[in-house]
Amino acid sequence: MKSEHVSESGMSGKPWFMEGSMKPQYRILLVADDQFDKEVILRSFEALPEFQLQWVANLSQARAFLAFATPDVIISDWRLTDGTGIELSRETDSLCPFILMTSFDNEELALNSLKTGVSDYLVKSPGVFKDLPNHIGKVLWEWGHSVVRRQAEQALAERAEHYMLDMSGANDVNWDYVMTLGKFLFSARWIDIIGAADGRTVFTSAELRDLLHPEDRDIFFVELQKCLEGANDLLQLEVRIDLAERGFKWMLVRGKELRDSAGSVIGVGGTLTDITERKQYELKINELAYYDGVTGLPNRTFLYKTLSRIVGKDCVECKGAVFFIDIDNFKMINDAFGHSFGDKVLFKLGRMLSNIDIPGKFLYRLGGDEFVIVAEDLCDAEPTQKIAELILDCFNEPLEIEKNRFYLTASIGVTLYPADGRTPEEILKNVDAAMYTSKANGKNTFTFFDKSIRQSIHKKVEMEANLRMAISREEFCLHYQPQVDLESGDICGFEALIRWNSPKYGMIFPLNFIKLAEKTGLIVPIGYWVLRNACKFAAAVGRKHPGIQIWVNLSNIQLMQTDFVKTVKTIIENAGISPQVMGIEITESMLMESFEDSAHKLGELRNYGLNIALDDFGTGYSSLNYLKKLPINKVKIDKSFIDDISGVGIEKEITSMIIQLAHKIGLQVVGEGVETKEQLEFLKQYQCNLVQGYLIHQPIPEERVEEFLGFFSLNRDEKK
Ligand code: C2E
Ligand code: CA
Ligand code: CA
C-alpha cells in the first residue's frame, strides 16, 4: 500500500476552529484515484502539521488501511476504480466524519449520500481543495458535537430503559447532567415532587443552583465536579430544594458518571429520592436525642459528643475549661411550686446562662438543675476564674416567673482540659467532684478541680473496688438494735443495721458506704445479703422468743428491681419463717420516683404478710394523706423530733400530733433515737407504741443478742 505524509504547504493562517488552541493531530484518510486531485489536496495541507494525511488509491486499499487504523476524517472520491465512496461510507458506519467528493454537481447524489451517513459532500475544484483544511475543521467540530450528543442521548436512553426496569413503581426522579449541554434534565416525576407549576424539567447549572438551599449549593456542585473529573465514581448526598414559601424538600441525590464508548465522561446521571419525611423524623429524633426538652439546650449526650471531639486524639492542640453549674437548693422550688413551675425556672436559667459572654462557649443542660459550660478558648487559670466569677455574678439578678421573684445561687466546679482530664468521663467526674466541693464549702461559690479532689476521687474509686469484694469476703455483719413495746415493756423486735468490717478501713458505718453502694448498684446484692441474714437470724431468735420481729432497711434501688417482690418472698420462704416476723423500713424519698409502682410492690408484700414501716417520718413530705395511701402498718418518727422533745419549741406538739393522727389511721408509732428518760416519758404519755434508742440499747452484734435478751428479761423480772 502506498501512502504519503504531507507536512508542509504554502497556506497562510490556521483554520478558524483551531485558533488559539493546542495542536491536535488529525489523521485524514484520502481515497482518490486521480493523481492530480491528490497532489493539489496534499499541497493544501502542507503548512499544517496538525494534519496527517494518509492517501490510498482505491476501495480495497482503503479497506486494508481501515482494518488497522482509525482515521479522524475520511475524504473519498465518489467514483473509485473498484467501487464507490458510498460503499465505503456504509462500511465505515459512523466511524468518523466522511466527506464525499464528486467531479460534478449532482444534487440527488448529494442528498442520497447524506442519507447514508456521509457527513459532507463537495464538488471538486482547485478552490474547494485549497479550502479543504478549513472545511475539514468545520466538519470535525460538528461531528464532535453530534457524537457527544448522540452518545449522551444514547446513554440517557439506556438509562431511561434501565430505570423503567429497575424503578417501575418507585417514586424516584431520574436526573442527568449532560456536560455538552451544560444542563440538568429531570424525569417527569420531578414536577409532581416539586410541584412545579411551569412544568419545567430542564435547568441550567445556574438555575439549579438557585433552586438549592444556600447551604447545599457549593457541596452539590463540588461533588458533581468530582464525579465529572473521575475523582469520585459515585455521587451521593442529601440536599434541600428550596420551594420558597412552601419550605424545603429534602432529596437524596445519587449519581454516577456517564461515559461514551471511548470511556470519556460525558455527564452524570442518577436518581433523586424524596426523603423529606424521613429527614423530618431524623431531625426530630436528633432533637430528642441531643437536646433537652425543657430548656431547648443541648443535653448530656451532646456534651459527651463535644467532649469526645475536643479531647480526642485528633485534637492535640485543644485546650479549654469546663464549668459544672448546680443550682443550690433547687429541690425546694420543685417542692414548693411543683415541677412545671420548676421547669419554667430551668428554662429561664438556661436563657440567663446562654446570655453570658464567654469566648468559645457551649452551654448544655445535663439534667435536673445541672448545667455545663464548655469554653473552648480558655486555657489559663486566671481568665477561667474570671469567667467563674461572671457566672456566679449573673445569679445576683432575680429571676422573674409568673410574678414571682427569686434569688438563686449556684455551686460551680471548674476544670481545665486536657491538663486535668483526657476523656469525657474523666473531665465530667472531676468537674462534678469540684462542684461537690463547692457545695460542701457552703454553696454559692466555685472550686477548681485540684490534687486534693483528685485524691478524694481516688479514695472513692478504691473504696468502690473494696466494697465490690466485701460480700464474697464476708466483711459485712449485722448489728441489731432492740425495740421495746411501751405497753408491755417487752422487747418486741430488732432493727438490723449493717456494718462493714473492712480489713483496709476498719469498722465502717452504713452512712459512709450506703450512698456509694446505691450509686454503684451494689446495694442490690448487699440488700439481699442483709435480708437473707436477717431472716436467718429471725428464724434463730424465733425459736426461743416467738413473736419478735426483725426489721431491715431498704433502699429505693432495691425496690426498683423488677423481681424484687418475688426475690423477697423466696428469701423468706427459704429461711422457713413466717413473713409476719419480718418487716421492711422504707423512706418517703424512696417513693418519690415512681409512687404507683412502688406502692403496688409494697402492697403485694403487705398482702403476703410482711410488715412495712415508714422510716424517718417528718423529714420528707410527711403528708398524712400520703400515709393513707401507703400499704404500711408502722411509722417511725425521726430522731430529730425526738431530740426536740427536750426543748421548748412547737416540736413537742408536732410529735404528739403525729402520734395521734397515725393512730387515727390505724398505724403503730415507733419513736426512734430515744436517748433520755424525759423523751421516753413524753412518748409514753402520748401512747407511742414502741421505742428504740440508746436509752434502751445501742445496736448489738448478732452473737450477743441472745445474751442481751436474757439479761433484759432478768432485769425486768427483778424490777417487777
Ligand atoms: P436509720 O434507719 O434511721 O437507723 C437508725 C440509725 O440511728 C442507726 O445508725 C442507729 O445506730 C442510730 N441510732 C439508733 N438509736 C440512736 C440513738 O439513740 N442516738 C443516736 N445518735 N443514734 C441512734 P446506723 O446504724 O449508722 O445507720 C444509719 C443509717 O444507715 C440507717 O438509718 C439506715 O438508713 C442506713 N442503713 C443501715 N443499715 C442498712 C441496710 O442494711 N440497708 C440499707 N439500705 N440502709 C441501711
Ligand atoms: Ca431504719
Ligand atoms: Ca430512721
PDB file of N, CA and C in Angstrom, residues 51-108:
ATOM      1  N   PHE A  51      -2.311  18.248  10.744  1.00  0.00           N
ATOM      2  CA  PHE A  51      -2.981  17.214   9.948  1.00  0.00           C
ATOM      3  C   PHE A  51      -1.979  16.198   9.440  1.00  0.00           C
ATOM      4  N   GLN A  52      -2.410  14.963   9.452  1.00  0.00           N
ATOM      5  CA  GLN A  52      -1.559  13.904   8.925  1.00  0.00           C
ATOM      6  C   GLN A  52      -2.386  13.210   7.852  1.00  0.00           C
ATOM      7  N   LEU A  53      -1.908  13.258   6.641  1.00  0.00           N
ATOM      8  CA  LEU A  53      -2.715  12.718   5.541  1.00  0.00           C
ATOM      9  C   LEU A  53      -2.240  11.331   5.132  1.00  0.00           C
ATOM     10  N   GLN A  54      -3.179  10.398   5.045  1.00  0.00           N
ATOM     11  CA  GLN A  54      -2.861   9.059   4.518  1.00  0.00           C
ATOM     12  C   GLN A  54      -3.582   8.930   3.189  1.00  0.00           C
ATOM     13  N   TRP A  55      -2.848   8.618   2.172  1.00  0.00           N
ATOM     14  CA  TRP A  55      -3.525   8.514   0.864  1.00  0.00           C
ATOM     15  C   TRP A  55      -3.589   7.085   0.402  1.00  0.00           C
ATOM     16  N   VAL A  56      -4.733   6.655  -0.087  1.00  0.00           N
ATOM     17  CA  VAL A  56      -4.867   5.352  -0.760  1.00  0.00           C
ATOM     18  C   VAL A  56      -5.621   5.586  -2.061  1.00  0.00           C
ATOM     19  N   ALA A  57      -5.417   4.675  -3.049  1.00  0.00           N
ATOM     20  CA  ALA A  57      -5.948   4.923  -4.390  1.00  0.00           C
ATOM     21  C   ALA A  57      -7.313   4.323  -4.636  1.00  0.00           C
ATOM     22  N   ASN A  58      -7.673   3.284  -3.874  1.00  0.00           N
ATOM     23  CA  ASN A  58      -8.962   2.659  -4.202  1.00  0.00           C
ATOM     24  C   ASN A  58      -9.634   2.061  -2.965  1.00  0.00           C
ATOM     25  N   LEU A  59     -10.777   1.448  -3.261  1.00  0.00           N
ATOM     26  CA  LEU A  59     -11.613   0.919  -2.185  1.00  0.00           C
ATOM     27  C   LEU A  59     -10.909  -0.204  -1.415  1.00  0.00           C
ATOM     28  N   SER A  60     -10.278  -1.106  -2.118  1.00  0.00           N
ATOM     29  CA  SER A  60      -9.652  -2.232  -1.414  1.00  0.00           C
ATOM     30  C   SER A  60      -8.473  -1.761  -0.572  1.00  0.00           C
ATOM     31  N   GLN A  61      -7.734  -0.764  -1.082  1.00  0.00           N
ATOM     32  CA  GLN A  61      -6.635  -0.224  -0.269  1.00  0.00           C
ATOM     33  C   GLN A  61      -7.194   0.458   0.997  1.00  0.00           C
ATOM     34  N   ALA A  62      -8.302   1.160   0.792  1.00  0.00           N
ATOM     35  CA  ALA A  62      -8.931   1.839   1.951  1.00  0.00           C
ATOM     36  C   ALA A  62      -9.358   0.810   2.999  1.00  0.00           C
ATOM     37  N   ARG A  63      -9.970  -0.294   2.507  1.00  0.00           N
ATOM     38  CA  ARG A  63     -10.406  -1.340   3.450  1.00  0.00           C
ATOM     39  C   ARG A  63      -9.213  -1.906   4.219  1.00  0.00           C
ATOM     40  N   ALA A  64      -8.124  -2.149   3.507  1.00  0.00           N
ATOM     41  CA  ALA A  64      -6.922  -2.699   4.140  1.00  0.00           C
ATOM     42  C   ALA A  64      -6.414  -1.720   5.204  1.00  0.00           C
ATOM     43  N   PHE A  65      -6.382  -0.434   4.889  1.00  0.00           N
ATOM     44  CA  PHE A  65      -5.911   0.574   5.842  1.00  0.00           C
ATOM     45  C   PHE A  65      -6.812   0.612   7.095  1.00  0.00           C
ATOM     46  N   LEU A  66      -8.103   0.601   6.802  1.00  0.00           N
ATOM     47  CA  LEU A  66      -9.058   0.732   7.922  1.00  0.00           C
ATOM     48  C   LEU A  66      -9.078  -0.498   8.837  1.00  0.00           C
ATOM     49  N   ALA A  67      -8.563  -1.594   8.302  1.00  0.00           N
ATOM     50  CA  ALA A  67      -8.516  -2.782   9.157  1.00  0.00           C
ATOM     51  C   ALA A  67      -7.539  -2.593  10.316  1.00  0.00           C
ATOM     52  N   PHE A  68      -6.576  -1.683  10.104  1.00  0.00           N
ATOM     53  CA  PHE A  68      -5.547  -1.484  11.138  1.00  0.00           C
ATOM     54  C   PHE A  68      -5.597  -0.126  11.838  1.00  0.00           C
ATOM     55  N   ALA A  69      -6.258   0.829  11.220  1.00  0.00           N
ATOM     56  CA  ALA A  69      -6.194   2.179  11.789  1.00  0.00           C
ATOM     57  C   ALA A  69      -7.547   2.860  11.716  1.00  0.00           C
ATOM     58  N   THR A  70      -7.719   3.824  12.601  1.00  0.00           N
ATOM     59  CA  THR A  70      -8.963   4.607  12.589  1.00  0.00           C
ATOM     60  C   THR A  70      -8.610   6.070  12.324  1.00  0.00           C
ATOM     61  N   PRO A  71      -8.988   6.589  11.214  1.00  0.00           N
ATOM     62  CA  PRO A  71      -8.699   7.994  10.921  1.00  0.00           C
ATOM     63  C   PRO A  71      -9.701   8.892  11.634  1.00  0.00           C
ATOM     64  N   ASP A  72      -9.386  10.172  11.670  1.00  0.00           N
ATOM     65  CA  ASP A  72     -10.346  11.126  12.252  1.00  0.00           C
ATOM     66  C   ASP A  72     -11.338  11.617  11.206  1.00  0.00           C
ATOM     67  N   VAL A  73     -10.891  11.603   9.943  1.00  0.00           N
ATOM     68  CA  VAL A  73     -11.787  12.022   8.847  1.00  0.00           C
ATOM     69  C   VAL A  73     -11.472  11.145   7.629  1.00  0.00           C
ATOM     70  N   ILE A  74     -12.496  10.802   6.880  1.00  0.00           N
ATOM     71  CA  ILE A  74     -12.255  10.118   5.594  1.00  0.00           C
ATOM     72  C   ILE A  74     -12.749  11.032   4.480  1.00  0.00           C
ATOM     73  N   ILE A  75     -11.864  11.287   3.510  1.00  0.00           N
ATOM     74  CA  ILE A  75     -12.283  12.042   2.310  1.00  0.00           C
ATOM     75  C   ILE A  75     -12.160  11.052   1.152  1.00  0.00           C
ATOM     76  N   SER A  76     -13.249  10.897   0.462  1.00  0.00           N
ATOM     77  CA  SER A  76     -13.191   9.877  -0.597  1.00  0.00           C
ATOM     78  C   SER A  76     -13.860  10.372  -1.874  1.00  0.00           C
ATOM     79  N   ASP A  77     -13.265   9.975  -3.005  1.00  0.00           N
ATOM     80  CA  ASP A  77     -13.935  10.190  -4.290  1.00  0.00           C
ATOM     81  C   ASP A  77     -15.205   9.369  -4.309  1.00  0.00           C
ATOM     82  N   TRP A  78     -16.175   9.910  -5.055  1.00  0.00           N
ATOM     83  CA  TRP A  78     -17.403   9.119  -5.155  1.00  0.00           C
ATOM     84  C   TRP A  78     -17.135   7.892  -6.029  1.00  0.00           C
ATOM     85  N   ARG A  79     -16.488   8.196  -7.158  1.00  0.00           N
ATOM     86  CA  ARG A  79     -16.230   7.086  -8.072  1.00  0.00           C
ATOM     87  C   ARG A  79     -14.816   6.578  -7.859  1.00  0.00           C
ATOM     88  N   LEU A  80     -14.692   5.308  -7.573  1.00  0.00           N
ATOM     89  CA  LEU A  80     -13.373   4.703  -7.358  1.00  0.00           C
ATOM     90  C   LEU A  80     -13.196   3.573  -8.377  1.00  0.00           C
ATOM     91  N   THR A  81     -11.940   3.165  -8.610  1.00  0.00           N
ATOM     92  CA  THR A  81     -11.698   2.151  -9.649  1.00  0.00           C
ATOM     93  C   THR A  81     -12.351   0.821  -9.292  1.00  0.00           C
ATOM     94  N   ASP A  82     -12.507   0.523  -8.036  1.00  0.00           N
ATOM     95  CA  ASP A  82     -13.096  -0.776  -7.647  1.00  0.00           C
ATOM     96  C   ASP A  82     -14.397  -0.642  -6.843  1.00  0.00           C
ATOM     97  N   GLY A  83     -15.055   0.498  -6.938  1.00  0.00           N
ATOM     98  CA  GLY A  83     -16.338   0.653  -6.250  1.00  0.00           C
ATOM     99  C   GLY A  83     -16.696   2.131  -6.115  1.00  0.00           C
ATOM    100  N   THR A  84     -17.563   2.453  -5.090  1.00  0.00           N
ATOM    101  CA  THR A  84     -17.907   3.859  -4.892  1.00  0.00           C
ATOM    102  C   THR A  84     -17.591   4.262  -3.436  1.00  0.00           C
ATOM    103  N   GLY A  85     -17.455   5.568  -3.286  1.00  0.00           N
ATOM    104  CA  GLY A  85     -17.245   6.143  -1.940  1.00  0.00           C
ATOM    105  C   GLY A  85     -18.435   5.851  -1.022  1.00  0.00           C
ATOM    106  N   ILE A  86     -19.635   5.766  -1.645  1.00  0.00           N
ATOM    107  CA  ILE A  86     -20.840   5.484  -0.836  1.00  0.00           C
ATOM    108  C   ILE A  86     -20.693   4.120  -0.150  1.00  0.00           C
ATOM    109  N   GLU A  87     -20.184   3.161  -0.910  1.00  0.00           N
ATOM    110  CA  GLU A  87     -19.975   1.831  -0.318  1.00  0.00           C
ATOM    111  C   GLU A  87     -19.071   1.932   0.921  1.00  0.00           C
ATOM    112  N   LEU A  88     -17.978   2.682   0.693  1.00  0.00           N
ATOM    113  CA  LEU A  88     -17.018   2.830   1.803  1.00  0.00           C
ATOM    114  C   LEU A  88     -17.674   3.499   3.018  1.00  0.00           C
ATOM    115  N   SER A  89     -18.473   4.537   2.720  1.00  0.00           N
ATOM    116  CA  SER A  89     -19.105   5.258   3.849  1.00  0.00           C
ATOM    117  C   SER A  89     -20.024   4.321   4.622  1.00  0.00           C
ATOM    118  N   ARG A  90     -20.728   3.424   3.855  1.00  0.00           N
ATOM    119  CA  ARG A  90     -21.593   2.455   4.559  1.00  0.00           C
ATOM    120  C   ARG A  90     -20.765   1.517   5.428  1.00  0.00           C
ATOM    121  N   GLU A  91     -19.631   1.106   4.860  1.00  0.00           N
ATOM    122  CA  GLU A  91     -18.816   0.137   5.604  1.00  0.00           C
ATOM    123  C   GLU A  91     -18.200   0.749   6.876  1.00  0.00           C
ATOM    124  N   THR A  92     -17.831   1.996   6.774  1.00  0.00           N
ATOM    125  CA  THR A  92     -17.188   2.606   7.956  1.00  0.00           C
ATOM    126  C   THR A  92     -18.224   2.955   9.037  1.00  0.00           C
ATOM    127  N   ASP A  93     -19.457   3.052   8.638  1.00  0.00           N
ATOM    128  CA  ASP A  93     -20.583   3.181   9.568  1.00  0.00           C
ATOM    129  C   ASP A  93     -20.338   4.104  10.771  1.00  0.00           C
ATOM    130  N   SER A  94     -20.325   5.393  10.476  1.00  0.00           N
ATOM    131  CA  SER A  94     -20.205   6.423  11.535  1.00  0.00           C
ATOM    132  C   SER A  94     -18.919   6.335  12.341  1.00  0.00           C
ATOM    133  N   LEU A  95     -17.899   5.715  11.740  1.00  0.00           N
ATOM    134  CA  LEU A  95     -16.616   5.626  12.423  1.00  0.00           C
ATOM    135  C   LEU A  95     -16.034   7.008  12.658  1.00  0.00           C
ATOM    136  N   CYS A  96     -16.187   7.842  11.667  1.00  0.00           N
ATOM    137  CA  CYS A  96     -15.667   9.212  11.740  1.00  0.00           C
ATOM    138  C   CYS A  96     -16.379  10.020  10.649  1.00  0.00           C
ATOM    139  N   PRO A  97     -16.165  11.332  10.595  1.00  0.00           N
ATOM    140  CA  PRO A  97     -16.828  12.101   9.529  1.00  0.00           C
ATOM    141  C   PRO A  97     -16.348  11.621   8.142  1.00  0.00           C
ATOM    142  N   PHE A  98     -17.279  11.604   7.244  1.00  0.00           N
ATOM    143  CA  PHE A  98     -16.977  11.091   5.894  1.00  0.00           C
ATOM    144  C   PHE A  98     -17.330  12.192   4.890  1.00  0.00           C
ATOM    145  N   ILE A  99     -16.315  12.643   4.130  1.00  0.00           N
ATOM    146  CA  ILE A  99     -16.577  13.695   3.128  1.00  0.00           C
ATOM    147  C   ILE A  99     -16.482  13.062   1.733  1.00  0.00           C
ATOM    148  N   LEU A 100     -17.550  13.230   1.000  1.00  0.00           N
ATOM    149  CA  LEU A 100     -17.617  12.626  -0.336  1.00  0.00           C
ATOM    150  C   LEU A 100     -17.311  13.682  -1.393  1.00  0.00           C
ATOM    151  N   MET A 101     -16.430  13.321  -2.340  1.00  0.00           N
ATOM    152  CA  MET A 101     -16.082  14.281  -3.414  1.00  0.00           C
ATOM    153  C   MET A 101     -16.589  13.729  -4.753  1.00  0.00           C
ATOM    154  N   THR A 102     -17.188  14.625  -5.537  1.00  0.00           N
ATOM    155  CA  THR A 102     -17.566  14.216  -6.902  1.00  0.00           C
ATOM    156  C   THR A 102     -16.999  15.248  -7.858  1.00  0.00           C
ATOM    157  N   SER A 103     -16.935  14.868  -9.102  1.00  0.00           N
ATOM    158  CA  SER A 103     -16.390  15.825 -10.069  1.00  0.00           C
ATOM    159  C   SER A 103     -17.509  16.605 -10.730  1.00  0.00           C
ATOM    160  N   PHE A 104     -18.733  16.288 -10.337  1.00  0.00           N
ATOM    161  CA  PHE A 104     -19.840  17.093 -10.894  1.00  0.00           C
ATOM    162  C   PHE A 104     -20.872  17.364  -9.805  1.00  0.00           C
ATOM    163  N   ASP A 105     -21.632  18.357 -10.053  1.00  0.00           N
ATOM    164  CA  ASP A 105     -22.645  18.743  -9.064  1.00  0.00           C
ATOM    165  C   ASP A 105     -23.905  17.936  -9.309  1.00  0.00           C
ATOM    166  N   ASN A 106     -24.211  17.039  -8.407  1.00  0.00           N
ATOM    167  CA  ASN A 106     -25.396  16.211  -8.581  1.00  0.00           C
ATOM    168  C   ASN A 106     -26.181  16.237  -7.267  1.00  0.00           C
ATOM    169  N   GLU A 107     -27.229  17.031  -7.304  1.00  0.00           N
ATOM    170  CA  GLU A 107     -27.982  17.262  -6.067  1.00  0.00           C
ATOM    171  C   GLU A 107     -28.593  15.986  -5.499  1.00  0.00           C
ATOM    172  N   GLU A 108     -29.077  15.167  -6.424  1.00  0.00           N
ATOM    173  CA  GLU A 108     -29.720  13.942  -5.982  1.00  0.00           C
ATOM    174  C   GLU A 108     -28.724  13.016  -5.298  1.00  0.00           C
TER     175      GLU A 108
END
